[in-house]
Tab-separated table of C-alpha atoms in Angstrom:
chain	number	residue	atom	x	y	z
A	1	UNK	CA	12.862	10.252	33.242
A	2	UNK	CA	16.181	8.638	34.230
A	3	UNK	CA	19.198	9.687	32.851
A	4	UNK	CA	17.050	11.822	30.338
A	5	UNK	CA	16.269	8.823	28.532
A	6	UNK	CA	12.743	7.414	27.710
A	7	UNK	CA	10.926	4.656	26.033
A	8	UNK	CA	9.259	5.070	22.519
A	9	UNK	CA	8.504	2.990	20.042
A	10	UNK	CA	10.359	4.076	16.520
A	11	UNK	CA	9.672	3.433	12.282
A	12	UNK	CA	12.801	2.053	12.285
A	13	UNK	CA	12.509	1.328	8.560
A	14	UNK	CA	9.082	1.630	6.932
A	15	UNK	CA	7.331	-1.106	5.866
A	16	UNK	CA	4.420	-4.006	6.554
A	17	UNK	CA	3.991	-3.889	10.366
A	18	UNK	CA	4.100	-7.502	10.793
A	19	UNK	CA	7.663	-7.315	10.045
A	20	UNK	CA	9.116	-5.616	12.669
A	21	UNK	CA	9.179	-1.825	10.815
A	22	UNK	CA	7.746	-0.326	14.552
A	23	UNK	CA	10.174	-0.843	17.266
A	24	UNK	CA	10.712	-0.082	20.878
A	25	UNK	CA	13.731	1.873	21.592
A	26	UNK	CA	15.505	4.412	24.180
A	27	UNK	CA	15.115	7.834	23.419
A	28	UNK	CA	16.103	11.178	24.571
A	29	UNK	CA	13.295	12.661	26.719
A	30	UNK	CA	12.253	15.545	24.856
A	31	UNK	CA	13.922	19.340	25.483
A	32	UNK	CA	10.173	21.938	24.807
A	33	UNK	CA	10.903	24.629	22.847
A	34	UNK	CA	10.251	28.300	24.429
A	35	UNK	CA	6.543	28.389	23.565
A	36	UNK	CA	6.044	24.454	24.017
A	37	UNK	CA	5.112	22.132	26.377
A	38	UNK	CA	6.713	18.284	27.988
A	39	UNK	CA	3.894	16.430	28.053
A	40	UNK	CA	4.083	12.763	30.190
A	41	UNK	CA	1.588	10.869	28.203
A	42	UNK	CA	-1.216	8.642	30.292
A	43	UNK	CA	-2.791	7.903	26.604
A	44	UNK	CA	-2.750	7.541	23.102
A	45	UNK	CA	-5.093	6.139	20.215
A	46	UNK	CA	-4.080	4.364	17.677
A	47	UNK	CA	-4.851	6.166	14.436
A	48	UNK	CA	-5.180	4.274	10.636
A	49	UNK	CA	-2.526	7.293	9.777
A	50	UNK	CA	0.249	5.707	12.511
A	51	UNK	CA	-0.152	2.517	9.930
A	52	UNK	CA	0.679	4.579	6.976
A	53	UNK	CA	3.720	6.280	8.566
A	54	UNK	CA	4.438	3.398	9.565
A	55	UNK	CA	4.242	1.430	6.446
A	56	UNK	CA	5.318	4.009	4.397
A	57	UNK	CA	1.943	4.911	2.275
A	58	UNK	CA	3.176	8.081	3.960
A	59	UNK	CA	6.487	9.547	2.642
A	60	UNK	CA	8.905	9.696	5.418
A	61	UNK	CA	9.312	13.436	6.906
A	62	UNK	CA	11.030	12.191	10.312
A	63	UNK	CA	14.118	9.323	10.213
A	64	UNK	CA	12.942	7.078	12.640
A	65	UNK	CA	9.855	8.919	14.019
A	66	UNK	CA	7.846	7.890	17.014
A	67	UNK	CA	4.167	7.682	15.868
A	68	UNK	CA	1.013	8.887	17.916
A	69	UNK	CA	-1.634	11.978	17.365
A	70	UNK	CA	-4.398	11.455	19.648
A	71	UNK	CA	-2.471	11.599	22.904
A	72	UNK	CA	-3.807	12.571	26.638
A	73	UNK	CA	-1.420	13.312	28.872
A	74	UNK	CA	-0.377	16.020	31.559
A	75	UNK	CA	2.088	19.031	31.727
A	76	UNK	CA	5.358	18.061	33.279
A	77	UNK	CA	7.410	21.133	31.905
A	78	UNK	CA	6.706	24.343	30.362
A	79	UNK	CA	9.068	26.291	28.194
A	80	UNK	CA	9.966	29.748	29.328
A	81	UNK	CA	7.746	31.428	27.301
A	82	UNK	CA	4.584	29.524	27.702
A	83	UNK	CA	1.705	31.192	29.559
A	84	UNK	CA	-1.822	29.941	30.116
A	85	UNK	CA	-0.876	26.117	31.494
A	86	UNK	CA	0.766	24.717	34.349
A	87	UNK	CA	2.314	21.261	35.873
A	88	UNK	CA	0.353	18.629	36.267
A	89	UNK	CA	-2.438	20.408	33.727
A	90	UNK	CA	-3.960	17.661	31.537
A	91	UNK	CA	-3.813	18.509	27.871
A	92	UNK	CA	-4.682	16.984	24.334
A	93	UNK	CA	-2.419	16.278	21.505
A	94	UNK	CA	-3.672	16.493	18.061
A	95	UNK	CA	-2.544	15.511	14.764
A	96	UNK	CA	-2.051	19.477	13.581
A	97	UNK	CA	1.231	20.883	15.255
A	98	UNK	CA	1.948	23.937	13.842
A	99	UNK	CA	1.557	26.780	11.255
A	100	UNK	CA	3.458	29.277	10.445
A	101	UNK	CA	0.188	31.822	11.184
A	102	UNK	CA	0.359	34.552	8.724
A	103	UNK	CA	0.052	32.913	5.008
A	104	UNK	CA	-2.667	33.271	3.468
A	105	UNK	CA	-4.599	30.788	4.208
A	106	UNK	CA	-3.835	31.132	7.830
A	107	UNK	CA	-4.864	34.839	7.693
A	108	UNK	CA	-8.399	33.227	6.178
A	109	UNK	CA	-8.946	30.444	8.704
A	110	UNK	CA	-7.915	27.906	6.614
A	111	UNK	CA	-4.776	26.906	8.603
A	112	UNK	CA	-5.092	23.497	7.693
A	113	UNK	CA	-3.910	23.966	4.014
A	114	UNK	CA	-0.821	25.740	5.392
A	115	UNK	CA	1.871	25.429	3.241
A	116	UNK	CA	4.292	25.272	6.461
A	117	UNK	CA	2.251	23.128	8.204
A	118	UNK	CA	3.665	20.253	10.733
A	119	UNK	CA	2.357	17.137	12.230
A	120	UNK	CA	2.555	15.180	15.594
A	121	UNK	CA	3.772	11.694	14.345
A	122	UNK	CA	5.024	12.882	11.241
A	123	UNK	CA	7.356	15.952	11.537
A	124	UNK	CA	7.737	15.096	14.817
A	125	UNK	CA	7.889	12.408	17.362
A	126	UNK	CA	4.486	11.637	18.730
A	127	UNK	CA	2.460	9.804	21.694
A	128	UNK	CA	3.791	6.563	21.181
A	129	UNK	CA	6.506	7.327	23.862
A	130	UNK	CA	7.210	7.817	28.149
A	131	UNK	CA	7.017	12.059	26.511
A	132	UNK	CA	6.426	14.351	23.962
A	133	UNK	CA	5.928	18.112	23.048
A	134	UNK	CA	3.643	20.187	21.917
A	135	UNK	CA	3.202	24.045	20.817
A	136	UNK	CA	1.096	25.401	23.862
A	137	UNK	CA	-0.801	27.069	21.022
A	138	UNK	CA	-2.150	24.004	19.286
A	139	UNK	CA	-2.489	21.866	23.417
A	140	UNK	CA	-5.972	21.210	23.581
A	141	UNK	CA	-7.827	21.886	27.001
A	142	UNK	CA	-10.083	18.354	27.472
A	143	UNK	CA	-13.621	17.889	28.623
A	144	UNK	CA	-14.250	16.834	32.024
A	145	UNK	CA	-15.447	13.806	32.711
A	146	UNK	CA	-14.224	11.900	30.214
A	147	UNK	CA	-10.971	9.840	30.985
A	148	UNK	CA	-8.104	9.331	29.544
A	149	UNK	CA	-8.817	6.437	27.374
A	150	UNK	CA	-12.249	8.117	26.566
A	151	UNK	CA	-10.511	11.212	25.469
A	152	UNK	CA	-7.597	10.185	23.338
A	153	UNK	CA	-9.888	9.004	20.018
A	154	UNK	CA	-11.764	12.200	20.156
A	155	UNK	CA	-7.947	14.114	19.032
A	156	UNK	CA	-7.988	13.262	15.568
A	157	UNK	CA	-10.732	10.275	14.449
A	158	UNK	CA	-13.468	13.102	16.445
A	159	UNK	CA	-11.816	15.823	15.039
A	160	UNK	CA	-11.237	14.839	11.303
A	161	UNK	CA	-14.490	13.053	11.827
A	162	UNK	CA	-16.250	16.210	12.349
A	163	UNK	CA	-14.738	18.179	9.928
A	164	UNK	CA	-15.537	15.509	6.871
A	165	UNK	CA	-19.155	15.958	7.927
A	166	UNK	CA	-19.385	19.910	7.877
A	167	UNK	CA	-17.335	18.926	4.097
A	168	UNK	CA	-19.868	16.726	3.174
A	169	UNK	CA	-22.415	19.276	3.101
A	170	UNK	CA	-25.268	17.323	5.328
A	171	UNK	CA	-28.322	19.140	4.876
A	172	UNK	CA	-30.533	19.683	8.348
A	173	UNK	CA	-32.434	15.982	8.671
A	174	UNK	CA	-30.489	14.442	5.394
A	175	UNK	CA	-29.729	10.919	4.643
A	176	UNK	CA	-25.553	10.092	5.720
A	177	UNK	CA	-23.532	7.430	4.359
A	178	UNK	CA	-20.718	6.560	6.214
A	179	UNK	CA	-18.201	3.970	4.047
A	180	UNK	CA	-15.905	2.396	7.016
A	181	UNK	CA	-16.731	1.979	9.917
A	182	UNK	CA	-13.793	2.221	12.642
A	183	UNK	CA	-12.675	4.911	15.117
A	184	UNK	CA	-13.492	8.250	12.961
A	185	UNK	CA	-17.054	7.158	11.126
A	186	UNK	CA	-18.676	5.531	14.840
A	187	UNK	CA	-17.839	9.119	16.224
A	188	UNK	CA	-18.959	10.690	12.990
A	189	UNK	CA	-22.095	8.959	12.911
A	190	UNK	CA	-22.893	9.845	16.904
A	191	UNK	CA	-22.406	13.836	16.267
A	192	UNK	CA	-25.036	13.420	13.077
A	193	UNK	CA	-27.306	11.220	14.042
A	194	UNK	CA	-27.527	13.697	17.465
A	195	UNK	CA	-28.101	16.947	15.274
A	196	UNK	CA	-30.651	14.757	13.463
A	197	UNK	CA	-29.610	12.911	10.214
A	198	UNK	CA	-30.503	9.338	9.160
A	199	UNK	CA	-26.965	7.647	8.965
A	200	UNK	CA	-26.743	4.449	6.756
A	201	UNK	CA	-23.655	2.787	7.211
A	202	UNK	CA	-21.288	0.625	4.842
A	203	UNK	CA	-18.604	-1.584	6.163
A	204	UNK	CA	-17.112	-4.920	5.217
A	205	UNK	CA	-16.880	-6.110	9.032
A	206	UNK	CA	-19.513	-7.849	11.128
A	207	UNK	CA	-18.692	-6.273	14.431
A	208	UNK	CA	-18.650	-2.984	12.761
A	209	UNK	CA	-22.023	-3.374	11.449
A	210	UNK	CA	-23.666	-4.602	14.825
A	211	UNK	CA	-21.531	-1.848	16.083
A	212	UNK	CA	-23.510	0.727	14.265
A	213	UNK	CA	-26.715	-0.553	14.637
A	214	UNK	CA	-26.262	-0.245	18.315
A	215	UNK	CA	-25.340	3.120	18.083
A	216	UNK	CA	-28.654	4.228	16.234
A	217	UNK	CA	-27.476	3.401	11.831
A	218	UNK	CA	-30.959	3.336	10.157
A	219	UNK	CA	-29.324	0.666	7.504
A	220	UNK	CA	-25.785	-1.492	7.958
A	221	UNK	CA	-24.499	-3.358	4.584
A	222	UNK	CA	-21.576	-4.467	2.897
A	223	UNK	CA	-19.784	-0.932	0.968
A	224	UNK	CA	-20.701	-2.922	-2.051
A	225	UNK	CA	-23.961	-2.823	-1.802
A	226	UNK	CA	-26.189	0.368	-2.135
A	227	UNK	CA	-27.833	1.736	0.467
A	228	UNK	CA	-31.853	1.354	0.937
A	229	UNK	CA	-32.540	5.165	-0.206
A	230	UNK	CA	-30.362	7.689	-1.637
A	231	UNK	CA	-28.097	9.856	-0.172
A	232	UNK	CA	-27.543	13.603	0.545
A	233	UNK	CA	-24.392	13.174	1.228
A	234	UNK	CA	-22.061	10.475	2.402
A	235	UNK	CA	-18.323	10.406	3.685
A	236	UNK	CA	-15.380	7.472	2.440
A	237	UNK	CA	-13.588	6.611	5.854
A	238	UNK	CA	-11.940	3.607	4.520
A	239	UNK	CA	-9.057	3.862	2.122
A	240	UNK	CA	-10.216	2.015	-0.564
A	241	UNK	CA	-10.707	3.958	-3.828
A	242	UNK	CA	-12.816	1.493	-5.473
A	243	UNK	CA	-15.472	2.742	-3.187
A	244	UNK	CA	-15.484	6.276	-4.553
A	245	UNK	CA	-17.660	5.404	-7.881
A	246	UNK	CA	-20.018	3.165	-5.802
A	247	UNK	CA	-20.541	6.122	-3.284
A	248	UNK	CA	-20.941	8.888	-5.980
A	249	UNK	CA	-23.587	5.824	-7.258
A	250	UNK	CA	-25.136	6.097	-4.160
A	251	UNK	CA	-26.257	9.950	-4.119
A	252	UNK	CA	-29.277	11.706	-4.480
A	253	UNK	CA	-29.075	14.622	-7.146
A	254	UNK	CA	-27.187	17.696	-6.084
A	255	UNK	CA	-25.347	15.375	-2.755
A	256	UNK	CA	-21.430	15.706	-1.521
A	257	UNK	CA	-19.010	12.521	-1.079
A	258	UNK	CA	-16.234	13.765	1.213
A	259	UNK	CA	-12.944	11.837	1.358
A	260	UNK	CA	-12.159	11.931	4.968
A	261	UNK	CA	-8.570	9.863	4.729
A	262	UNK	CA	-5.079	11.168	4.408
A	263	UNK	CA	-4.005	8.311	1.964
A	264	UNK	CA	-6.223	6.588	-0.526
A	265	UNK	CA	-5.635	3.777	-2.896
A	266	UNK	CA	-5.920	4.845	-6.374
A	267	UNK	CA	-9.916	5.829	-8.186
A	268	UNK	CA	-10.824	3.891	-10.700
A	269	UNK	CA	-12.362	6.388	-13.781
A	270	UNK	CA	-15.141	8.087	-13.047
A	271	UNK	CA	-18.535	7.484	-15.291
A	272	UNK	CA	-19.908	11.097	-15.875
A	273	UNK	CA	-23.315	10.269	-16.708
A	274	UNK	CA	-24.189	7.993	-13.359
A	275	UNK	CA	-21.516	8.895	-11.212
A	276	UNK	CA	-20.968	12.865	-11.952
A	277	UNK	CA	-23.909	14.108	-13.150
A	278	UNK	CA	-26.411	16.286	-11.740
A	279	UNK	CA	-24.398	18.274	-9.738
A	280	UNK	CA	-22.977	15.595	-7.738
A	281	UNK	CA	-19.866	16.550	-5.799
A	282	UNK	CA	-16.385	15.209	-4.620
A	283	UNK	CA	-14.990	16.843	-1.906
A	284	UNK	CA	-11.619	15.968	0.187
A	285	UNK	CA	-10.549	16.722	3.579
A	286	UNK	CA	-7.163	18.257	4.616
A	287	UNK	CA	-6.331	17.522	8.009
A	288	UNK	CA	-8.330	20.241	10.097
A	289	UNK	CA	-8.137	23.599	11.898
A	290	UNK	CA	-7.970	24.545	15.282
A	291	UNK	CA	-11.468	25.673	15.302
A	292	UNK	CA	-12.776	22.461	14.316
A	293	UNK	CA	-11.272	20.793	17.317
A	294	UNK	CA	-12.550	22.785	19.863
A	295	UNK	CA	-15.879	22.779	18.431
A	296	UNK	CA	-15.747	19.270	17.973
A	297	UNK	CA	-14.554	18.262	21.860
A	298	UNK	CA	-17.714	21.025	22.800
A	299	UNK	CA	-20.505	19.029	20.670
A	300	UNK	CA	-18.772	15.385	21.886
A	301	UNK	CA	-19.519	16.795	25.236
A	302	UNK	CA	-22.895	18.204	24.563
A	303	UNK	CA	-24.063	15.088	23.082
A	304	UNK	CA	-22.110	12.692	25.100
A	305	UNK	CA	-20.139	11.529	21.931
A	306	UNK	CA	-18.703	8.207	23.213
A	307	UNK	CA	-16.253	6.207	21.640
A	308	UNK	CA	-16.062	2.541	21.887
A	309	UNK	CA	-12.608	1.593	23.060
A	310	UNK	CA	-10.399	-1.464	23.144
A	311	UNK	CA	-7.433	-0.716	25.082
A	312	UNK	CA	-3.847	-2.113	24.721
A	313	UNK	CA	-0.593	-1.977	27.263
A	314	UNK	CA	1.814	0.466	25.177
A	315	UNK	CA	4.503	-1.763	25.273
A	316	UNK	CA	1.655	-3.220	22.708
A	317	UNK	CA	1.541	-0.880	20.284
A	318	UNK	CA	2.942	-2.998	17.315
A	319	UNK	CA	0.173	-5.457	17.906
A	320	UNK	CA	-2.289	-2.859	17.875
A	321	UNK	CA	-1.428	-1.767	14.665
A	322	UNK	CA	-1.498	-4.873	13.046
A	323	UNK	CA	-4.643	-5.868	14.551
A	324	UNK	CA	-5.993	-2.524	12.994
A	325	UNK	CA	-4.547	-3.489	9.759
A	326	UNK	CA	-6.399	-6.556	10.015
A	327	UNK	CA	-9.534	-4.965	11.240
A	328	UNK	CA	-9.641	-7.224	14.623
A	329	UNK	CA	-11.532	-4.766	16.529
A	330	UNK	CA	-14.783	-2.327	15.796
A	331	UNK	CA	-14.562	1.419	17.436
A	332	UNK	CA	-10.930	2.552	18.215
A	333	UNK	CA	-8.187	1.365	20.012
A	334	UNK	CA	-6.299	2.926	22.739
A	335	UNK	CA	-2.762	2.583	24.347
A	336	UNK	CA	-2.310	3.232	27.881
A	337	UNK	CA	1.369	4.099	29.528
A	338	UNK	CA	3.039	0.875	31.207
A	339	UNK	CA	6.710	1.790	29.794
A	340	UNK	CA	7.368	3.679	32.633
């Protein structure tokens, strides 16, 4: 922290990744508010929403944000009126920053369709970085042992992960299809096959197929093809709106598609008789509560959730993104500090 200056990387203008829109800089260290906390980050995944802020799919909320909502890191300051956590205390950063706590849908539980929401690596500068802050309110206490790079894809692909499946609407031993396969579905697909579902998975890449057969998939296919029985329910991971029809396709009478991402290309029109009909339903997902989180980090440690990591230096995280972009790796990638 010398001189109050840091290292962070910065959407310096947004736009394709491969030219140059994510760029390391000097920062100010961040100042915590009163009921915040300094967090030094150790880690921090690399999320398919950091490519959308950072491309711009995402409308731009920050100037020149730093990206990053799945970071592990520890306490190195605590603002003067945060109780609860102390120095050196190691703490999760999620994608959810902060409500406001008393609209409606707050005062319901739903405090993920807050009107006055804010987000880590939208709103405000994320884990891509030497620092960053948090609300002590929305820090997450971590499981032990699970390390840091273990840890960091569990803050949001876990989380958002989880809460697409309770949206899906998975009844007790029901047939899953996952559409992607990357950081959020492999976790996904762990936490359902574990409470007992048959999960059929449907991915364009290789390594993510061989990925999920190794992790227990009944079925792995191309998304264009159609599963080998119908579904209960199934959940779109990938972005790709051309999907939705051939998922809704894919259901059993009466199942739930859930549309897990934050930014999807645009649906093609929807067929009412063999895409709609008998009670067939379309669900999205809103980023996610709280309560979610913490029940999600309790079942990944119940059921020894694991993700399957691929780690890169942070002074790396441009090439991470476009390797995501590209879909070079299966599971999730991680960075890990070396800009210190």
């Amino acid at each position: 922290m010398a001189d109050g200056t840091m290292r962070a990387w910065s959407v310096i203008e947004p736009g394709p990744v491969e030219a140059a829109s994510l760029r390391l800089v000097e920062k100010p260290v961040p100042v915590p508010g009163d009921d915040e906390l300094l967090v030094r980050v150790r880690t921090c995944g690399v999320c398919r929403t950091d490519l959308h802020v950072t491309e711009g799919d995402l409308p731009v909320h920050r100037p020149a944000v730093t990206p990053g909502h799945e970071v592990v890191g520890v306490v190195a300051r605590c603002g003067a009126a945060v109780h609860g956590f102390g120095g050196g205390e190691r703490v999760g950063v999620a994608w959810l920053r902060r409500t406001d706590g008393s609209c409606g849908y707050c005062a319901r539980g739903a405090e993920n369709l807050c009107p006055a929401s804010s987000y880590t690596g939208w709103d405000a500068d994320g884990g891509y970085a030497e620092y960053t802050t948090v609300p002590a309110a929305f820090a997450y206490r971590l499981p032990e042992g699970l390390d840091d790079v273990a840890c960091a894809p569990l803050l949001c692909a876990g989380i958002i992960g989880h809460r697409a499946l309770r949206r899906s609407a998975l009844p007790p031993g029901g047939r899953l299809g996952l559409y992607g396969f990357g950081g959020s579905a492999h976790l996904c697909a762990q936490v359902a096959m574990a409470e007992g579902a048959t999960v059929h998975v449907l991915t364009r890449g290789a390594a993510a197929r061989r990925l999920a057969l190794e992790l227990g998939a009944a079925s792995a296919r191309d998304p264009y093809e159609m599963p080998p029985e119908a579904l209960d329910s199934a959940i779109l991971f990938a972005p790709a709106g051309e999907l939705v029809p051939l998922a809704l396709r894919a259901l059993d009478r009466g199942g739930t598609l859930a549309l897990a991402g934050i930014h999807l290309t645009d649906v093609p029109a929807l067929r009412y008789e063999s895409e709609l009909f008998y009670e067939k339903q379309l669900r999205s997902v809103t980023s996610n509560t709280r309560e979610d989180g913490r029940e999600f980090l309790a079942l990944a440690a119940e059921h020894a959730v694991h993700a399957t990591t691929h780690t890169y230096p942070m002074t790396r995280a441009d090439e991470a993104l476009r390797d995501l972009k590209a879909g070079r790796f299966d599971g999730a990638a991680v960075l890990v500090d070396d800009l210190s």
